[in-house]
């Protein structure tokens, strides 16, 4: 690289390259790093140049590689460094690498989508299990009668049978509970009775993976109109509503079924996680090599866009600055690039 200093004697050279050999010749010159090409199309828009489609394809592959890299790093998998020199790939490798990255990206997105859907189902089952566990204290097992909190009966009624009341049960983010309770009181004028219990351990968000603290609530009310209002308030506060049977036997049966589904779903989640990890570990070994190949291909096509086409459309004309002492090395690289095409 010392030959690029100002003290080096430079000369302006003109190159005439066959269209078929231009890529290989530029690749050889790029490995040397001894020439600086001039733009012979300064008035041509970047989107109107000859190799703009190839550059776009390289940009798309770069996007896919960045997505794959993000997935690998987010899983705390180490990306292997490149221990040997990686040469610029041949143009025909562009199609193969493009197909490989497209397949890998599609598979990763499908696995992530399935995993997110499974985690969402798992979260819903955990929330429903929490409701069934916490609402045991809200319903009397013997005669389906729920004495509300002592000293806080429903307005104008000291005790009300469960069968004569409407009921909504669900799960809500813990930090939204005070505003939720206040809104229920204002809308119903105190005619909706709220019971709630906090879920001790945080539940995992299926999208972000963060732990979220939530609470279980049950609403008791009289009348269809009041039930509609209560449901709308729950939707507004993004509460998840789940059915909760009043009968103790039904609750026990539902709890057993949900527990079995949670165990089965946990097995599927573990297999999905293992498959994703294997895929990412295998990808991490060649990810840096792919990055280098795509970057070199993109640089070559960017350079080819600086060239001019002759009138026969079979030859590319280029101008470049190069050191006088390295002309022989540059000519040898051009010959090697032309021979490698044959």
PDB file of C-alpha atoms in Angstrom, residues 17-292:
ATOM      1  CA  UNK A  17     -11.247  -5.181 -21.344  1.00  0.00           C
ATOM      2  CA  UNK A  18     -13.441  -7.814 -22.937  1.00  0.00           C
ATOM      3  CA  UNK A  19     -16.903  -7.768 -21.414  1.00  0.00           C
ATOM      4  CA  UNK A  20     -16.580 -11.424 -20.380  1.00  0.00           C
ATOM      5  CA  UNK A  21     -13.176 -10.887 -18.728  1.00  0.00           C
ATOM      6  CA  UNK A  22     -13.841  -7.485 -17.127  1.00  0.00           C
ATOM      7  CA  UNK A  23     -15.137  -8.913 -13.833  1.00  0.00           C
ATOM      8  CA  UNK A  24     -12.145 -11.239 -13.346  1.00  0.00           C
ATOM      9  CA  UNK A  25      -9.659  -8.512 -14.294  1.00  0.00           C
ATOM     10  CA  UNK A  26     -11.139  -6.003 -11.849  1.00  0.00           C
ATOM     11  CA  UNK A  27     -11.152  -8.707  -9.161  1.00  0.00           C
ATOM     12  CA  UNK A  28      -7.409  -9.296  -9.706  1.00  0.00           C
ATOM     13  CA  UNK A  29      -6.676  -5.563  -9.636  1.00  0.00           C
ATOM     14  CA  UNK A  30      -8.749  -5.195  -6.492  1.00  0.00           C
ATOM     15  CA  UNK A  31      -6.643  -7.840  -4.731  1.00  0.00           C
ATOM     16  CA  UNK A  32      -3.520  -5.848  -5.645  1.00  0.00           C
ATOM     17  CA  UNK A  33      -4.857  -2.467  -4.503  1.00  0.00           C
ATOM     18  CA  UNK A  34      -2.528  -0.571  -6.843  1.00  0.00           C
ATOM     19  CA  UNK A  35      -4.954   1.256  -9.131  1.00  0.00           C
ATOM     20  CA  UNK A  36      -7.535   4.010  -8.768  1.00  0.00           C
ATOM     21  CA  UNK A  37     -10.214   4.111 -11.448  1.00  0.00           C
ATOM     22  CA  UNK A  38     -11.739   7.271 -12.830  1.00  0.00           C
ATOM     23  CA  UNK A  39     -15.458   7.636 -13.407  1.00  0.00           C
ATOM     24  CA  UNK A  40     -16.007   7.857 -17.176  1.00  0.00           C
ATOM     25  CA  UNK A  41     -19.777   8.315 -16.728  1.00  0.00           C
ATOM     26  CA  UNK A  42     -20.066  11.375 -14.466  1.00  0.00           C
ATOM     27  CA  UNK A  43     -23.304  12.526 -16.070  1.00  0.00           C
ATOM     28  CA  UNK A  44     -25.043   9.149 -15.897  1.00  0.00           C
ATOM     29  CA  UNK A  45     -27.432   8.535 -13.019  1.00  0.00           C
ATOM     30  CA  UNK A  46     -26.418   5.744 -10.641  1.00  0.00           C
ATOM     31  CA  UNK A  47     -29.656   3.886 -11.429  1.00  0.00           C
ATOM     32  CA  UNK A  48     -29.018   3.967 -15.166  1.00  0.00           C
ATOM     33  CA  UNK A  49     -25.630   2.299 -15.246  1.00  0.00           C
ATOM     34  CA  UNK A  50     -24.951  -1.090 -16.787  1.00  0.00           C
ATOM     35  CA  UNK A  51     -24.413  -3.178 -13.656  1.00  0.00           C
ATOM     36  CA  UNK A  52     -27.015  -1.555 -11.414  1.00  0.00           C
ATOM     37  CA  UNK A  53     -29.059  -4.780 -11.186  1.00  0.00           C
ATOM     38  CA  UNK A  54     -26.044  -6.738  -9.943  1.00  0.00           C
ATOM     39  CA  UNK A  55     -25.372  -4.046  -7.319  1.00  0.00           C
ATOM     40  CA  UNK A  56     -28.987  -4.271  -6.169  1.00  0.00           C
ATOM     41  CA  UNK A  57     -28.723  -8.028  -5.842  1.00  0.00           C
ATOM     42  CA  UNK A  58     -25.610  -7.601  -3.713  1.00  0.00           C
ATOM     43  CA  UNK A  59     -27.460  -5.041  -1.559  1.00  0.00           C
ATOM     44  CA  UNK A  60     -30.275  -7.549  -1.066  1.00  0.00           C
ATOM     45  CA  UNK A  61     -27.796 -10.254  -0.062  1.00  0.00           C
ATOM     46  CA  UNK A  62     -26.186  -7.823   2.384  1.00  0.00           C
ATOM     47  CA  UNK A  63     -29.598  -7.198   3.934  1.00  0.00           C
ATOM     48  CA  UNK A  64     -30.151 -10.942   4.351  1.00  0.00           C
ATOM     49  CA  UNK A  65     -26.699 -11.362   5.872  1.00  0.00           C
ATOM     50  CA  UNK A  66     -27.341  -8.556   8.366  1.00  0.00           C
ATOM     51  CA  UNK A  67     -30.607 -10.229   9.376  1.00  0.00           C
ATOM     52  CA  UNK A  68     -28.859 -13.587   9.825  1.00  0.00           C
ATOM     53  CA  UNK A  69     -26.043 -11.914  11.777  1.00  0.00           C
ATOM     54  CA  UNK A  70     -28.574 -10.271  14.102  1.00  0.00           C
ATOM     55  CA  UNK A  71     -30.213 -13.642  14.760  1.00  0.00           C
ATOM     56  CA  UNK A  72     -26.840 -15.269  15.478  1.00  0.00           C
ATOM     57  CA  UNK A  73     -25.648 -12.544  17.862  1.00  0.00           C
ATOM     58  CA  UNK A  74     -29.011 -12.357  19.656  1.00  0.00           C
ATOM     59  CA  UNK A  75     -28.638 -16.071  20.461  1.00  0.00           C
ATOM     60  CA  UNK A  76     -25.163 -15.440  21.989  1.00  0.00           C
ATOM     61  CA  UNK A  77     -23.456 -17.572  19.348  1.00  0.00           C
ATOM     62  CA  UNK A  78     -19.890 -16.629  18.448  1.00  0.00           C
ATOM     63  CA  UNK A  79     -19.284 -15.804  14.795  1.00  0.00           C
ATOM     64  CA  UNK A  80     -16.131 -17.516  13.544  1.00  0.00           C
ATOM     65  CA  UNK A  81     -13.336 -15.286  12.262  1.00  0.00           C
ATOM     66  CA  UNK A  82     -11.835 -15.804   8.827  1.00  0.00           C
ATOM     67  CA  UNK A  83      -8.428 -17.437   9.142  1.00  0.00           C
ATOM     68  CA  UNK A  84      -7.471 -17.437   5.456  1.00  0.00           C
ATOM     69  CA  UNK A  85      -7.680 -15.051   2.536  1.00  0.00           C
ATOM     70  CA  UNK A  86     -11.047 -15.059   0.738  1.00  0.00           C
ATOM     71  CA  UNK A  87     -10.925 -14.271  -2.958  1.00  0.00           C
ATOM     72  CA  UNK A  88     -13.679 -12.550  -4.881  1.00  0.00           C
ATOM     73  CA  UNK A  89     -16.165 -15.169  -6.103  1.00  0.00           C
ATOM     74  CA  UNK A  90     -16.836 -15.789  -9.772  1.00  0.00           C
ATOM     75  CA  UNK A  91     -19.996 -14.203 -11.252  1.00  0.00           C
ATOM     76  CA  UNK A  92     -21.673 -17.602 -11.492  1.00  0.00           C
ATOM     77  CA  UNK A  93     -21.351 -17.977  -7.706  1.00  0.00           C
ATOM     78  CA  UNK A  94     -23.676 -14.992  -7.296  1.00  0.00           C
ATOM     79  CA  UNK A  95     -26.697 -17.123  -8.199  1.00  0.00           C
ATOM     80  CA  UNK A  96     -25.682 -19.980  -5.869  1.00  0.00           C
ATOM     81  CA  UNK A  97     -24.967 -17.680  -2.918  1.00  0.00           C
ATOM     82  CA  UNK A  98     -28.173 -15.767  -3.551  1.00  0.00           C
ATOM     83  CA  UNK A  99     -30.233 -18.978  -3.479  1.00  0.00           C
ATOM     84  CA  UNK A 100     -28.445 -20.203  -0.342  1.00  0.00           C
ATOM     85  CA  UNK A 101     -29.047 -16.960   1.569  1.00  0.00           C
ATOM     86  CA  UNK A 102     -32.654 -16.778   0.412  1.00  0.00           C
ATOM     87  CA  UNK A 103     -33.298 -20.319   1.648  1.00  0.00           C
ATOM     88  CA  UNK A 104     -31.560 -19.649   4.970  1.00  0.00           C
ATOM     89  CA  UNK A 105     -33.446 -16.401   5.572  1.00  0.00           C
ATOM     90  CA  UNK A 106     -36.799 -18.015   4.745  1.00  0.00           C
ATOM     91  CA  UNK A 107     -36.077 -20.942   7.069  1.00  0.00           C
ATOM     92  CA  UNK A 108     -35.040 -18.637   9.916  1.00  0.00           C
ATOM     93  CA  UNK A 109     -38.105 -16.440   9.499  1.00  0.00           C
ATOM     94  CA  UNK A 110     -40.355 -19.508   9.456  1.00  0.00           C
ATOM     95  CA  UNK A 111     -38.709 -20.932  12.581  1.00  0.00           C
ATOM     96  CA  UNK A 112     -38.962 -17.565  14.356  1.00  0.00           C
ATOM     97  CA  UNK A 113     -42.600 -17.199  13.361  1.00  0.00           C
ATOM     98  CA  UNK A 114     -43.441 -20.701  14.588  1.00  0.00           C
ATOM     99  CA  UNK A 115     -41.513 -20.147  17.803  1.00  0.00           C
ATOM    100  CA  UNK A 116     -43.280 -16.853  18.453  1.00  0.00           C
ATOM    101  CA  UNK A 117     -46.676 -18.472  17.836  1.00  0.00           C
ATOM    102  CA  UNK A 118     -45.791 -21.339  20.191  1.00  0.00           C
ATOM    103  CA  UNK A 119     -44.625 -18.886  22.864  1.00  0.00           C
ATOM    104  CA  UNK A 120     -47.857 -16.928  22.469  1.00  0.00           C
ATOM    105  CA  UNK A 121     -49.875 -20.110  22.984  1.00  0.00           C
ATOM    106  CA  UNK A 122     -47.702 -21.008  25.962  1.00  0.00           C
ATOM    107  CA  UNK A 123     -48.245 -17.548  27.464  1.00  0.00           C
ATOM    108  CA  UNK A 124     -52.017 -17.836  27.037  1.00  0.00           C
ATOM    109  CA  UNK A 125     -52.042 -21.248  28.729  1.00  0.00           C
ATOM    110  CA  UNK A 126     -49.916 -19.915  31.597  1.00  0.00           C
ATOM    111  CA  UNK A 127     -52.254 -16.950  32.008  1.00  0.00           C
ATOM    112  CA  UNK A 128     -55.314 -19.182  31.996  1.00  0.00           C
ATOM    113  CA  UNK A 129     -53.650 -21.492  34.523  1.00  0.00           C
ATOM    114  CA  UNK A 130     -52.919 -18.479  36.731  1.00  0.00           C
ATOM    115  CA  UNK A 131     -56.580 -17.441  36.528  1.00  0.00           C
ATOM    116  CA  UNK A 132     -57.779 -20.896  37.540  1.00  0.00           C
ATOM    117  CA  UNK A 133     -55.277 -21.035  40.379  1.00  0.00           C
ATOM    118  CA  UNK A 134     -55.985 -17.560  41.760  1.00  0.00           C
ATOM    119  CA  UNK A 135     -59.756 -17.555  41.349  1.00  0.00           C
ATOM    120  CA  UNK A 136     -60.223 -20.521  43.683  1.00  0.00           C
ATOM    121  CA  UNK A 137     -60.609 -17.964  46.466  1.00  0.00           C
ATOM    122  CA  UNK A 138     -63.211 -16.007  44.475  1.00  0.00           C
ATOM    123  CA  UNK A 139     -65.704 -18.881  44.210  1.00  0.00           C
ATOM    124  CA  UNK A 140     -67.085 -20.971  47.031  1.00  0.00           C
ATOM    125  CA  UNK A 141     -66.670 -24.662  46.191  1.00  0.00           C
ATOM    126  CA  UNK A 142     -69.729 -26.006  47.962  1.00  0.00           C
ATOM    127  CA  UNK A 143     -72.767 -24.064  46.852  1.00  0.00           C
ATOM    128  CA  UNK A 144     -71.436 -21.815  44.059  1.00  0.00           C
ATOM    129  CA  UNK A 145     -71.753 -18.833  46.356  1.00  0.00           C
ATOM    130  CA  UNK A 146     -69.116 -16.125  46.512  1.00  0.00           C
ATOM    131  CA  UNK A 147     -69.215 -13.862  49.525  1.00  0.00           C
ATOM    132  CA  UNK A 148     -67.449 -10.731  48.394  1.00  0.00           C
ATOM    133  CA  UNK A 149     -64.802  -9.110  50.505  1.00  0.00           C
ATOM    134  CA  UNK A 150     -66.141  -8.571  53.992  1.00  0.00           C
ATOM    135  CA  UNK A 151     -67.148  -5.016  54.629  1.00  0.00           C
ATOM    136  CA  UNK A 152     -67.190  -4.263  50.841  1.00  0.00           C
ATOM    137  CA  UNK A 153     -70.441  -5.674  49.472  1.00  0.00           C
ATOM    138  CA  UNK A 154     -71.796  -4.813  46.026  1.00  0.00           C
ATOM    139  CA  UNK A 155     -73.783  -1.551  46.244  1.00  0.00           C
ATOM    140  CA  UNK A 156     -77.397  -2.043  47.368  1.00  0.00           C
ATOM    141  CA  UNK A 157     -76.763  -5.785  47.813  1.00  0.00           C
ATOM    142  CA  UNK A 158     -75.183  -7.441  50.832  1.00  0.00           C
ATOM    143  CA  UNK A 159     -74.705 -10.768  49.049  1.00  0.00           C
ATOM    144  CA  UNK A 160     -75.458 -11.958  45.534  1.00  0.00           C
ATOM    145  CA  UNK A 161     -75.450 -15.480  44.124  1.00  0.00           C
ATOM    146  CA  UNK A 162     -72.899 -16.128  41.433  1.00  0.00           C
ATOM    147  CA  UNK A 163     -75.546 -17.468  39.070  1.00  0.00           C
ATOM    148  CA  UNK A 164     -77.317 -14.103  39.088  1.00  0.00           C
ATOM    149  CA  UNK A 165     -74.182 -12.153  38.164  1.00  0.00           C
ATOM    150  CA  UNK A 166     -72.200 -11.725  35.000  1.00  0.00           C
ATOM    151  CA  UNK A 167     -68.499 -12.541  35.266  1.00  0.00           C
ATOM    152  CA  UNK A 168     -65.356 -11.615  33.305  1.00  0.00           C
ATOM    153  CA  UNK A 169     -61.927 -12.989  34.180  1.00  0.00           C
ATOM    154  CA  UNK A 170     -58.594 -12.127  32.654  1.00  0.00           C
ATOM    155  CA  UNK A 171     -54.968 -11.057  33.010  1.00  0.00           C
ATOM    156  CA  UNK A 172     -53.648  -7.488  32.962  1.00  0.00           C
ATOM    157  CA  UNK A 173     -50.230  -5.840  33.174  1.00  0.00           C
ATOM    158  CA  UNK A 174     -49.633  -4.951  36.789  1.00  0.00           C
ATOM    159  CA  UNK A 175     -48.713  -1.311  36.086  1.00  0.00           C
ATOM    160  CA  UNK A 176     -52.088  -0.728  34.380  1.00  0.00           C
ATOM    161  CA  UNK A 177     -54.159  -1.975  37.290  1.00  0.00           C
ATOM    162  CA  UNK A 178     -54.705   1.364  39.158  1.00  0.00           C
ATOM    163  CA  UNK A 179     -55.975   3.154  36.031  1.00  0.00           C
ATOM    164  CA  UNK A 180     -58.031   0.065  35.104  1.00  0.00           C
ATOM    165  CA  UNK A 181     -59.713   0.009  38.495  1.00  0.00           C
ATOM    166  CA  UNK A 182     -60.407   3.741  38.385  1.00  0.00           C
ATOM    167  CA  UNK A 183     -61.937   3.518  34.911  1.00  0.00           C
ATOM    168  CA  UNK A 184     -64.224   0.660  35.966  1.00  0.00           C
ATOM    169  CA  UNK A 185     -65.436   2.669  38.950  1.00  0.00           C
ATOM    170  CA  UNK A 186     -66.173   5.777  36.890  1.00  0.00           C
ATOM    171  CA  UNK A 187     -67.936   4.005  34.021  1.00  0.00           C
ATOM    172  CA  UNK A 188     -70.054   1.729  36.216  1.00  0.00           C
ATOM    173  CA  UNK A 189     -70.500   4.221  39.076  1.00  0.00           C
ATOM    174  CA  UNK A 190     -69.324   1.556  41.471  1.00  0.00           C
ATOM    175  CA  UNK A 191     -71.582  -1.217  40.147  1.00  0.00           C
ATOM    176  CA  UNK A 192     -68.749  -3.455  38.901  1.00  0.00           C
ATOM    177  CA  UNK A 193     -67.010  -5.462  41.604  1.00  0.00           C
ATOM    178  CA  UNK A 194     -63.305  -6.130  40.990  1.00  0.00           C
ATOM    179  CA  UNK A 195     -61.206  -8.837  42.609  1.00  0.00           C
ATOM    180  CA  UNK A 196     -57.541  -9.211  41.693  1.00  0.00           C
ATOM    181  CA  UNK A 197     -54.427 -11.137  42.677  1.00  0.00           C
ATOM    182  CA  UNK A 198     -50.853 -10.555  41.551  1.00  0.00           C
ATOM    183  CA  UNK A 199     -49.011 -13.290  39.654  1.00  0.00           C
ATOM    184  CA  UNK A 200     -45.820 -13.768  41.631  1.00  0.00           C
ATOM    185  CA  UNK A 201     -43.393 -14.682  38.854  1.00  0.00           C
ATOM    186  CA  UNK A 202     -43.037 -12.657  35.624  1.00  0.00           C
ATOM    187  CA  UNK A 203     -44.452 -14.082  32.387  1.00  0.00           C
ATOM    188  CA  UNK A 204     -42.248 -14.053  29.298  1.00  0.00           C
ATOM    189  CA  UNK A 205     -43.292 -11.791  26.440  1.00  0.00           C
ATOM    190  CA  UNK A 206     -43.341 -13.918  23.231  1.00  0.00           C
ATOM    191  CA  UNK A 207     -41.969 -11.082  21.056  1.00  0.00           C
ATOM    192  CA  UNK A 208     -39.299  -9.389  23.184  1.00  0.00           C
ATOM    193  CA  UNK A 209     -38.524 -12.257  25.552  1.00  0.00           C
ATOM    194  CA  UNK A 210     -38.649  -9.899  28.551  1.00  0.00           C
ATOM    195  CA  UNK A 211     -40.374 -10.817  31.782  1.00  0.00           C
ATOM    196  CA  UNK A 212     -43.665  -8.952  32.378  1.00  0.00           C
ATOM    197  CA  UNK A 213     -45.352  -8.770  35.774  1.00  0.00           C
ATOM    198  CA  UNK A 214     -49.109  -9.279  35.516  1.00  0.00           C
ATOM    199  CA  UNK A 215     -52.129  -9.760  37.735  1.00  0.00           C
ATOM    200  CA  UNK A 216     -55.295 -11.845  37.575  1.00  0.00           C
ATOM    201  CA  UNK A 217     -58.662 -10.121  37.893  1.00  0.00           C
ATOM    202  CA  UNK A 218     -62.331 -11.118  38.011  1.00  0.00           C
ATOM    203  CA  UNK A 219     -65.179  -8.681  37.390  1.00  0.00           C
ATOM    204  CA  UNK A 220     -68.700  -9.260  38.742  1.00  0.00           C
ATOM    205  CA  UNK A 221     -71.606  -7.224  37.394  1.00  0.00           C
ATOM    206  CA  UNK A 222     -75.346  -7.299  36.783  1.00  0.00           C
ATOM    207  CA  UNK A 223     -76.914  -6.652  33.399  1.00  0.00           C
ATOM    208  CA  UNK A 224     -75.893  -7.124  29.798  1.00  0.00           C
ATOM    209  CA  UNK A 225     -75.129  -3.436  29.140  1.00  0.00           C
ATOM    210  CA  UNK A 226     -72.750  -3.254  32.076  1.00  0.00           C
ATOM    211  CA  UNK A 227     -71.026  -6.410  30.802  1.00  0.00           C
ATOM    212  CA  UNK A 228     -70.517  -4.829  27.368  1.00  0.00           C
ATOM    213  CA  UNK A 229     -68.958  -1.748  28.967  1.00  0.00           C
ATOM    214  CA  UNK A 230     -66.695  -3.876  31.132  1.00  0.00           C
ATOM    215  CA  UNK A 231     -65.523  -5.893  28.120  1.00  0.00           C
ATOM    216  CA  UNK A 232     -64.722  -2.703  26.165  1.00  0.00           C
ATOM    217  CA  UNK A 233     -62.702  -1.355  29.093  1.00  0.00           C
ATOM    218  CA  UNK A 234     -60.754  -4.627  29.220  1.00  0.00           C
ATOM    219  CA  UNK A 235     -60.010  -4.363  25.496  1.00  0.00           C
ATOM    220  CA  UNK A 236     -58.924  -0.746  25.914  1.00  0.00           C
ATOM    221  CA  UNK A 237     -56.416  -1.703  28.608  1.00  0.00           C
ATOM    222  CA  UNK A 238     -55.199  -4.671  26.505  1.00  0.00           C
ATOM    223  CA  UNK A 239     -56.297  -7.205  29.070  1.00  0.00           C
ATOM    224  CA  UNK A 240     -56.444 -10.862  28.007  1.00  0.00           C
ATOM    225  CA  UNK A 241     -59.839 -12.376  28.816  1.00  0.00           C
ATOM    226  CA  UNK A 242     -60.297 -16.102  29.502  1.00  0.00           C
ATOM    227  CA  UNK A 243     -63.317 -18.182  30.505  1.00  0.00           C
ATOM    228  CA  UNK A 244     -63.404 -19.351  34.109  1.00  0.00           C
ATOM    229  CA  UNK A 245     -66.114 -21.910  35.005  1.00  0.00           C
ATOM    230  CA  UNK A 246     -68.090 -21.297  38.184  1.00  0.00           C
ATOM    231  CA  UNK A 247     -68.341 -25.011  38.971  1.00  0.00           C
ATOM    232  CA  UNK A 248     -65.387 -26.395  40.966  1.00  0.00           C
ATOM    233  CA  UNK A 249     -65.366 -29.722  39.085  1.00  0.00           C
ATOM    234  CA  UNK A 250     -65.259 -27.958  35.747  1.00  0.00           C
ATOM    235  CA  UNK A 251     -62.397 -25.772  36.935  1.00  0.00           C
ATOM    236  CA  UNK A 252     -60.477 -28.816  38.109  1.00  0.00           C
ATOM    237  CA  UNK A 253     -61.038 -30.608  34.802  1.00  0.00           C
ATOM    238  CA  UNK A 254     -59.974 -27.520  32.848  1.00  0.00           C
ATOM    239  CA  UNK A 255     -56.857 -27.148  35.016  1.00  0.00           C
ATOM    240  CA  UNK A 256     -55.819 -30.750  34.328  1.00  0.00           C
ATOM    241  CA  UNK A 257     -56.292 -30.294  30.580  1.00  0.00           C
ATOM    242  CA  UNK A 258     -54.301 -27.056  30.504  1.00  0.00           C
ATOM    243  CA  UNK A 259     -51.463 -28.586  32.531  1.00  0.00           C
ATOM    244  CA  UNK A 260     -51.188 -31.424  30.000  1.00  0.00           C
ATOM    245  CA  UNK A 261     -51.193 -28.964  27.083  1.00  0.00           C
ATOM    246  CA  UNK A 262     -48.452 -26.894  28.751  1.00  0.00           C
ATOM    247  CA  UNK A 263     -46.235 -29.965  29.093  1.00  0.00           C
ATOM    248  CA  UNK A 264     -46.756 -30.943  25.441  1.00  0.00           C
ATOM    249  CA  UNK A 265     -46.156 -27.396  24.270  1.00  0.00           C
ATOM    250  CA  UNK A 266     -42.949 -27.171  26.325  1.00  0.00           C
ATOM    251  CA  UNK A 267     -41.595 -30.245  24.519  1.00  0.00           C
ATOM    252  CA  UNK A 268     -42.383 -28.712  21.118  1.00  0.00           C
ATOM    253  CA  UNK A 269     -40.760 -25.412  22.170  1.00  0.00           C
ATOM    254  CA  UNK A 270     -37.600 -27.224  23.253  1.00  0.00           C
ATOM    255  CA  UNK A 271     -37.337 -29.053  19.913  1.00  0.00           C
ATOM    256  CA  UNK A 272     -37.934 -25.828  17.991  1.00  0.00           C
ATOM    257  CA  UNK A 273     -35.261 -24.061  20.037  1.00  0.00           C
ATOM    258  CA  UNK A 274     -32.747 -26.881  19.449  1.00  0.00           C
ATOM    259  CA  UNK A 275     -33.399 -26.832  15.688  1.00  0.00           C
ATOM    260  CA  UNK A 276     -32.926 -23.052  15.560  1.00  0.00           C
ATOM    261  CA  UNK A 277     -29.696 -23.246  17.570  1.00  0.00           C
ATOM    262  CA  UNK A 278     -28.256 -25.943  15.290  1.00  0.00           C
ATOM    263  CA  UNK A 279     -29.106 -23.846  12.253  1.00  0.00           C
ATOM    264  CA  UNK A 280     -27.480 -20.709  13.689  1.00  0.00           C
ATOM    265  CA  UNK A 281     -24.360 -22.514  14.924  1.00  0.00           C
ATOM    266  CA  UNK A 282     -23.822 -23.993  11.473  1.00  0.00           C
ATOM    267  CA  UNK A 283     -24.356 -20.585   9.866  1.00  0.00           C
ATOM    268  CA  UNK A 284     -21.924 -18.824  12.220  1.00  0.00           C
ATOM    269  CA  UNK A 285     -18.993 -20.804  10.791  1.00  0.00           C
ATOM    270  CA  UNK A 286     -19.325 -19.304   7.288  1.00  0.00           C
ATOM    271  CA  UNK A 287     -21.083 -15.994   7.933  1.00  0.00           C
ATOM    272  CA  UNK A 288     -17.936 -13.843   7.760  1.00  0.00           C
ATOM    273  CA  UNK A 289     -16.854 -15.552   4.537  1.00  0.00           C
ATOM    274  CA  UNK A 290     -20.208 -14.724   2.977  1.00  0.00           C
ATOM    275  CA  UNK A 291     -19.907 -11.098   4.082  1.00  0.00           C
ATOM    276  CA  UNK A 292     -16.475 -10.795   2.458  1.00  0.00           C
TER     277      UNK A 292
END
